[in-house]
Amino acid sequence: MELQSKAGCPFQTHILSKPENNSLILWAHGGPNSCMTTDFHPLFTGMVELGYDIVMPNYVGSVGYGQNHVQALAGHIGDYDVADCLTALDAAIGRV
């Protein structure tokens, strides 16, 4: 899912879910300069099977989207990244 960052650029959010799940985990990667991928994660698969949907935002500052995306977080740590995580959470709640 692609969303709009508070920084004014797009960012991607990955969601793992099952229709019958009714709990939601926001999994913000460490960093700030890291990223979540769509690679297989046994932990996430297990949590989904236990009834948890997982939202994994690649908020502004995450790597893999170009240098401008990474540098957009400079001076705004705790603001843009947190706002993007909340945007991803709101979008996921509306979707799952």
Short mmCIF file of N, CA, C and O in Angstrom, two decimals:
data_model
loop_
_atom_site.label_atom_id
_atom_site.label_comp_id
_atom_site.label_asym_id
_atom_site.label_seq_id
_atom_site.Cartn_x
_atom_site.Cartn_y
_atom_site.Cartn_z
N MET A 1 0.85 -1.16 0.00
CA MET A 1 0.00 0.00 0.00
C MET A 1 0.91 1.24 0.00
O MET A 1 1.87 1.30 0.76
N GLU A 2 0.64 2.19 -0.88
CA GLU A 2 1.42 3.42 -0.91
C GLU A 2 0.61 4.55 -0.28
O GLU A 2 -0.56 4.75 -0.61
N LEU A 3 1.25 5.29 0.62
CA LEU A 3 0.61 6.38 1.35
C LEU A 3 1.42 7.66 1.21
O LEU A 3 2.56 7.62 0.74
N GLN A 4 0.87 8.75 1.65
CA GLN A 4 1.56 10.05 1.58
C GLN A 4 2.15 10.39 2.95
O GLN A 4 1.45 10.39 3.95
N SER A 5 3.44 10.70 2.96
CA SER A 5 4.14 11.05 4.19
C SER A 5 3.86 12.49 4.59
O SER A 5 3.58 13.34 3.74
N LYS A 6 3.99 12.76 5.87
CA LYS A 6 3.92 14.13 6.37
C LYS A 6 5.01 14.98 5.73
O LYS A 6 4.86 16.18 5.58
N ALA A 7 6.10 14.34 5.30
CA ALA A 7 7.22 15.04 4.65
C ALA A 7 6.89 15.42 3.21
O ALA A 7 7.66 16.12 2.57
N GLY A 8 5.75 14.94 2.70
CA GLY A 8 5.35 15.30 1.35
C GLY A 8 5.74 14.31 0.26
O GLY A 8 5.51 14.56 -0.91
N CYS A 9 6.32 13.19 0.65
CA CYS A 9 6.69 12.18 -0.34
C CYS A 9 5.94 10.88 -0.04
O CYS A 9 5.47 10.67 1.07
N PRO A 10 5.83 10.02 -1.04
CA PRO A 10 5.13 8.75 -0.79
C PRO A 10 5.98 7.80 0.04
O PRO A 10 7.20 7.88 0.04
N PHE A 11 5.30 6.92 0.75
CA PHE A 11 5.99 5.83 1.44
C PHE A 11 5.13 4.58 1.36
O PHE A 11 3.93 4.66 1.15
N GLN A 12 5.78 3.45 1.49
CA GLN A 12 5.12 2.16 1.34
C GLN A 12 4.86 1.52 2.69
O GLN A 12 5.65 1.65 3.62
N THR A 13 3.75 0.81 2.77
CA THR A 13 3.41 0.04 3.95
C THR A 13 3.02 -1.36 3.52
O THR A 13 2.26 -1.53 2.58
N HIS A 14 3.59 -2.35 4.20
CA HIS A 14 3.24 -3.75 3.94
C HIS A 14 2.28 -4.21 5.03
O HIS A 14 2.46 -3.87 6.20
N ILE A 15 1.29 -5.00 4.63
CA ILE A 15 0.32 -5.53 5.59
C ILE A 15 0.21 -7.04 5.39
O ILE A 15 0.02 -7.51 4.28
N LEU A 16 0.34 -7.77 6.49
CA LEU A 16 0.08 -9.21 6.49
C LEU A 16 -1.19 -9.41 7.29
O LEU A 16 -1.30 -8.92 8.43
N SER A 17 -2.15 -10.12 6.71
CA SER A 17 -3.42 -10.27 7.43
C SER A 17 -4.16 -11.51 6.97
O SER A 17 -3.86 -12.09 5.92
N LYS A 18 -5.12 -11.90 7.79
CA LYS A 18 -6.09 -12.93 7.47
C LYS A 18 -7.46 -12.34 7.80
O LYS A 18 -7.60 -11.61 8.78
N PRO A 19 -8.48 -12.65 7.01
CA PRO A 19 -9.80 -12.06 7.23
C PRO A 19 -10.36 -12.27 8.64
O PRO A 19 -11.05 -11.41 9.17
N GLU A 20 -10.04 -13.40 9.25
CA GLU A 20 -10.62 -13.69 10.57
C GLU A 20 -9.85 -13.06 11.74
O GLU A 20 -10.29 -13.14 12.88
N ASN A 21 -8.71 -12.44 11.48
CA ASN A 21 -7.94 -11.82 12.56
C ASN A 21 -8.65 -10.57 13.07
O ASN A 21 -9.27 -9.85 12.32
N ASN A 22 -8.51 -10.32 14.38
CA ASN A 22 -9.14 -9.14 14.96
C ASN A 22 -8.20 -8.34 15.86
O ASN A 22 -8.65 -7.52 16.65
N SER A 23 -6.90 -8.59 15.75
CA SER A 23 -5.90 -7.82 16.49
C SER A 23 -4.88 -7.28 15.50
O SER A 23 -4.65 -7.89 14.45
N LEU A 24 -4.26 -6.16 15.84
CA LEU A 24 -3.37 -5.50 14.90
C LEU A 24 -2.08 -5.07 15.60
O LEU A 24 -2.12 -4.52 16.70
N ILE A 25 -0.95 -5.35 14.95
CA ILE A 25 0.36 -4.96 15.46
C ILE A 25 0.98 -3.98 14.48
O ILE A 25 1.01 -4.24 13.28
N LEU A 26 1.46 -2.85 14.98
CA LEU A 26 2.25 -1.92 14.17
C LEU A 26 3.71 -2.27 14.41
O LEU A 26 4.21 -2.14 15.53
N TRP A 27 4.40 -2.71 13.37
CA TRP A 27 5.81 -3.13 13.48
C TRP A 27 6.66 -2.08 12.76
O TRP A 27 6.83 -2.12 11.56
N ALA A 28 7.18 -1.15 13.53
CA ALA A 28 8.06 -0.12 12.97
C ALA A 28 9.50 -0.63 13.02
O ALA A 28 9.99 -0.97 14.09
N HIS A 29 10.14 -0.71 11.87
CA HIS A 29 11.52 -1.20 11.83
C HIS A 29 12.44 -0.27 12.61
O HIS A 29 12.11 0.88 12.88
N GLY A 30 13.58 -0.77 12.98
CA GLY A 30 14.57 0.06 13.67
C GLY A 30 15.21 1.02 12.70
O GLY A 30 14.85 1.10 11.53
N GLY A 31 16.11 1.74 13.17
CA GLY A 31 16.80 2.65 12.25
C GLY A 31 17.10 3.99 12.90
O GLY A 31 17.62 4.03 13.98
N PRO A 32 16.75 5.04 12.25
CA PRO A 32 15.64 5.19 11.32
C PRO A 32 15.96 4.72 9.90
O PRO A 32 15.05 4.54 9.10
N ASN A 33 17.21 4.51 9.56
CA ASN A 33 17.55 4.19 8.17
C ASN A 33 17.66 2.68 7.98
O ASN A 33 18.74 2.12 7.93
N SER A 34 16.52 2.05 7.87
CA SER A 34 16.39 0.63 7.62
C SER A 34 15.15 0.47 6.74
O SER A 34 14.66 1.47 6.21
N CYS A 35 14.64 -0.75 6.57
CA CYS A 35 13.40 -0.92 5.82
C CYS A 35 12.80 -2.29 6.09
O CYS A 35 13.49 -3.20 6.54
N MET A 36 11.53 -2.42 5.81
CA MET A 36 10.83 -3.70 5.85
C MET A 36 10.67 -4.16 4.40
O MET A 36 10.45 -3.35 3.51
N THR A 37 10.77 -5.46 4.20
CA THR A 37 10.62 -6.03 2.87
C THR A 37 9.47 -7.03 2.87
O THR A 37 8.88 -7.31 3.91
N THR A 38 9.19 -7.56 1.71
CA THR A 38 8.16 -8.59 1.61
C THR A 38 8.75 -9.99 1.71
O THR A 38 8.08 -10.97 1.39
N ASP A 39 9.99 -10.08 2.16
CA ASP A 39 10.62 -11.39 2.37
C ASP A 39 9.84 -12.18 3.42
O ASP A 39 9.16 -11.62 4.27
N PHE A 40 9.99 -13.49 3.38
CA PHE A 40 9.35 -14.37 4.36
C PHE A 40 9.96 -14.14 5.74
O PHE A 40 11.18 -14.14 5.90
N HIS A 41 9.11 -13.93 6.73
CA HIS A 41 9.54 -13.78 8.12
C HIS A 41 8.74 -14.79 8.95
O HIS A 41 7.54 -14.62 9.13
N PRO A 42 9.38 -15.85 9.46
CA PRO A 42 8.65 -16.85 10.23
C PRO A 42 7.90 -16.24 11.42
O PRO A 42 6.79 -16.67 11.73
N LEU A 43 8.50 -15.26 12.08
CA LEU A 43 7.84 -14.62 13.22
C LEU A 43 6.52 -13.98 12.80
O LEU A 43 5.49 -14.15 13.46
N PHE A 44 6.54 -13.24 11.70
CA PHE A 44 5.32 -12.57 11.24
C PHE A 44 4.27 -13.59 10.80
O PHE A 44 3.08 -13.43 11.09
N THR A 45 4.70 -14.63 10.11
CA THR A 45 3.76 -15.67 9.69
C THR A 45 3.11 -16.32 10.90
O THR A 45 1.89 -16.54 10.92
N GLY A 46 3.90 -16.59 11.91
CA GLY A 46 3.36 -17.17 13.14
C GLY A 46 2.37 -16.25 13.83
O GLY A 46 1.32 -16.70 14.31
N MET A 47 2.69 -14.96 13.89
CA MET A 47 1.78 -14.01 14.54
C MET A 47 0.47 -13.89 13.78
O MET A 47 -0.60 -13.80 14.39
N VAL A 48 0.53 -13.91 12.45
CA VAL A 48 -0.69 -13.86 11.65
C VAL A 48 -1.52 -15.11 11.92
O VAL A 48 -2.75 -15.03 12.08
N GLU A 49 -0.88 -16.26 12.00
CA GLU A 49 -1.60 -17.50 12.28
C GLU A 49 -2.22 -17.49 13.68
O GLU A 49 -3.23 -18.15 13.92
N LEU A 50 -1.62 -16.75 14.60
CA LEU A 50 -2.16 -16.65 15.97
C LEU A 50 -3.26 -15.60 16.10
O LEU A 50 -3.81 -15.40 17.18
N GLY A 51 -3.58 -14.90 14.99
CA GLY A 51 -4.70 -13.97 15.01
C GLY A 51 -4.34 -12.50 14.96
O GLY A 51 -5.20 -11.65 15.17
N TYR A 52 -3.08 -12.18 14.67
CA TYR A 52 -2.64 -10.79 14.61
C TYR A 52 -2.37 -10.37 13.17
O TYR A 52 -1.60 -11.03 12.48
N ASP A 53 -2.97 -9.28 12.73
CA ASP A 53 -2.56 -8.65 11.47
C ASP A 53 -1.35 -7.77 11.78
O ASP A 53 -1.22 -7.25 12.90
N ILE A 54 -0.47 -7.59 10.81
CA ILE A 54 0.76 -6.83 11.04
C ILE A 54 0.89 -5.74 9.99
O ILE A 54 0.77 -5.99 8.79
N VAL A 55 1.12 -4.51 10.45
CA VAL A 55 1.34 -3.35 9.60
C VAL A 55 2.80 -2.97 9.71
O VAL A 55 3.31 -2.76 10.81
N MET A 56 3.50 -2.91 8.56
CA MET A 56 4.94 -2.66 8.54
C MET A 56 5.25 -1.47 7.63
O MET A 56 5.47 -1.64 6.43
N PRO A 57 5.24 -0.25 8.16
CA PRO A 57 5.48 0.93 7.32
C PRO A 57 6.97 1.15 7.04
O PRO A 57 7.81 0.93 7.90
N ASN A 58 7.27 1.58 5.84
CA ASN A 58 8.59 2.09 5.48
C ASN A 58 8.48 3.61 5.44
O ASN A 58 8.42 4.23 4.38
N TYR A 59 8.41 4.17 6.63
CA TYR A 59 8.22 5.62 6.79
C TYR A 59 9.35 6.41 6.17
O TYR A 59 10.40 5.86 5.83
N VAL A 60 9.14 7.70 5.98
CA VAL A 60 10.17 8.56 5.41
C VAL A 60 11.45 8.39 6.23
O VAL A 60 11.40 8.31 7.46
N GLY A 61 12.57 8.26 5.55
CA GLY A 61 13.84 7.98 6.21
C GLY A 61 14.28 6.54 5.99
O GLY A 61 15.44 6.20 6.21
N SER A 62 13.35 5.69 5.55
CA SER A 62 13.69 4.29 5.26
C SER A 62 14.57 4.22 4.02
O SER A 62 14.44 5.04 3.11
N VAL A 63 15.44 3.22 3.98
CA VAL A 63 16.31 3.05 2.82
C VAL A 63 15.56 2.30 1.72
O VAL A 63 14.55 1.66 1.97
N GLY A 64 16.06 2.43 0.51
CA GLY A 64 15.49 1.73 -0.62
C GLY A 64 14.61 2.60 -1.50
O GLY A 64 14.07 2.14 -2.49
N TYR A 65 14.47 3.87 -1.15
CA TYR A 65 13.60 4.78 -1.90
C TYR A 65 14.36 6.01 -2.40
O TYR A 65 13.75 6.98 -2.81
N GLY A 66 15.67 5.95 -2.32
CA GLY A 66 16.49 7.06 -2.80
C GLY A 66 16.98 7.95 -1.67
O GLY A 66 16.44 7.96 -0.56
N GLN A 67 18.03 8.69 -1.96
CA GLN A 67 18.68 9.53 -0.96
C GLN A 67 17.77 10.65 -0.46
O GLN A 67 17.81 11.00 0.72
N ASN A 68 16.94 11.22 -1.33
CA ASN A 68 16.03 12.29 -0.88
C ASN A 68 15.05 11.78 0.17
O ASN A 68 14.72 12.50 1.11
N HIS A 69 14.61 10.55 0.01
CA HIS A 69 13.69 9.95 0.96
C HIS A 69 14.36 9.78 2.32
O HIS A 69 13.76 10.04 3.35
N VAL A 70 15.61 9.35 2.32
CA VAL A 70 16.37 9.18 3.56
C VAL A 70 16.62 10.54 4.22
O VAL A 70 16.39 10.72 5.42
N GLN A 71 17.07 11.50 3.44
CA GLN A 71 17.43 12.81 3.99
C GLN A 71 16.22 13.63 4.43
O GLN A 71 16.36 14.56 5.23
N ALA A 72 15.03 13.29 3.94
CA ALA A 72 13.83 14.04 4.34
C ALA A 72 13.55 13.93 5.83
O ALA A 72 12.89 14.81 6.41
N LEU A 73 14.07 12.90 6.49
CA LEU A 73 13.83 12.72 7.92
C LEU A 73 14.77 13.56 8.79
O LEU A 73 14.45 13.85 9.95
N ALA A 74 15.90 13.97 8.22
CA ALA A 74 16.89 14.74 9.00
C ALA A 74 16.24 15.98 9.61
O ALA A 74 15.57 16.75 8.94
N GLY A 75 16.41 16.13 10.90
CA GLY A 75 15.83 17.27 11.62
C GLY A 75 14.38 17.07 12.01
O GLY A 75 13.77 17.94 12.63
N HIS A 76 13.81 15.91 11.64
CA HIS A 76 12.39 15.65 11.92
C HIS A 76 12.16 14.28 12.54
O HIS A 76 11.04 13.77 12.52
N ILE A 77 13.23 13.68 13.10
CA ILE A 77 13.08 12.38 13.74
C ILE A 77 12.14 12.52 14.93
O ILE A 77 12.24 13.45 15.72
N GLY A 78 11.20 11.60 15.04
CA GLY A 78 10.19 11.67 16.08
C GLY A 78 8.95 12.43 15.64
O GLY A 78 7.96 12.49 16.36
N ASP A 79 9.01 13.03 14.47
CA ASP A 79 7.87 13.76 13.92
C ASP A 79 7.39 13.06 12.65
O ASP A 79 6.35 12.39 12.67
N TYR A 80 8.14 13.16 11.57
CA TYR A 80 7.71 12.57 10.30
C TYR A 80 7.56 11.05 10.39
O TYR A 80 6.59 10.48 9.89
N ASP A 81 8.53 10.40 11.02
CA ASP A 81 8.49 8.93 11.09
C ASP A 81 7.30 8.46 11.93
O ASP A 81 6.57 7.54 11.54
N VAL A 82 7.07 9.12 13.05
CA VAL A 82 5.93 8.74 13.90
C VAL A 82 4.61 9.04 13.20
O VAL A 82 3.68 8.22 13.21
N ALA A 83 4.52 10.19 12.55
CA ALA A 83 3.30 10.55 11.82
C ALA A 83 3.03 9.54 10.71
O ALA A 83 1.87 9.14 10.49
N ASP A 84 4.08 9.10 10.01
CA ASP A 84 3.90 8.11 8.94
C ASP A 84 3.42 6.77 9.50
O ASP A 84 2.58 6.11 8.90
N CYS A 85 3.95 6.38 10.65
CA CYS A 85 3.50 5.13 11.28
C CYS A 85 2.02 5.22 11.64
O CYS A 85 1.26 4.27 11.42
N LEU A 86 1.60 6.36 12.16
CA LEU A 86 0.19 6.53 12.51
C LEU A 86 -0.69 6.58 11.27
O LEU A 86 -1.81 6.05 11.27
N THR A 87 -0.20 7.19 10.19
CA THR A 87 -0.93 7.19 8.92
C THR A 87 -1.11 5.76 8.41
O THR A 87 -2.20 5.38 7.96
N ALA A 88 -0.05 4.97 8.49
CA ALA A 88 -0.11 3.57 8.06
C ALA A 88 -1.11 2.78 8.91
O ALA A 88 -1.88 1.98 8.40
N LEU A 89 -1.09 3.03 10.21
CA LEU A 89 -2.01 2.35 11.11
C LEU A 89 -3.45 2.71 10.78
O LEU A 89 -4.31 1.83 10.68
N ASP A 90 -3.73 3.99 10.58
CA ASP A 90 -5.08 4.42 10.22
C ASP A 90 -5.53 3.79 8.91
O ASP A 90 -6.66 3.34 8.78
N ALA A 91 -4.64 3.74 7.92
CA ALA A 91 -4.97 3.16 6.62
C ALA A 91 -5.25 1.66 6.76
O ALA A 91 -6.18 1.13 6.15
N ALA A 92 -4.45 0.99 7.57
CA ALA A 92 -4.64 -0.45 7.76
C ALA A 92 -5.95 -0.75 8.49
O ALA A 92 -6.65 -1.70 8.14
N ILE A 93 -6.29 0.06 9.46
CA ILE A 93 -7.54 -0.15 10.18
C ILE A 93 -8.73 -0.01 9.23
O ILE A 93 -9.69 -0.77 9.32
N GLY A 94 -8.62 0.89 8.29
CA GLY A 94 -9.67 1.05 7.30
C GLY A 94 -9.72 -0.06 6.27
O GLY A 94 -10.72 -0.25 5.58
N ARG A 95 -8.63 -0.81 6.16
CA ARG A 95 -8.53 -1.84 5.12
C ARG A 95 -8.80 -3.25 5.64
O ARG A 95 -9.38 -4.05 4.95
N VAL A 96 -8.32 -3.56 6.83
CA VAL A 96 -8.46 -4.92 7.35
C VAL A 96 -9.66 -5.07 8.24
O VAL A 96 -10.31 -4.16 8.59
#
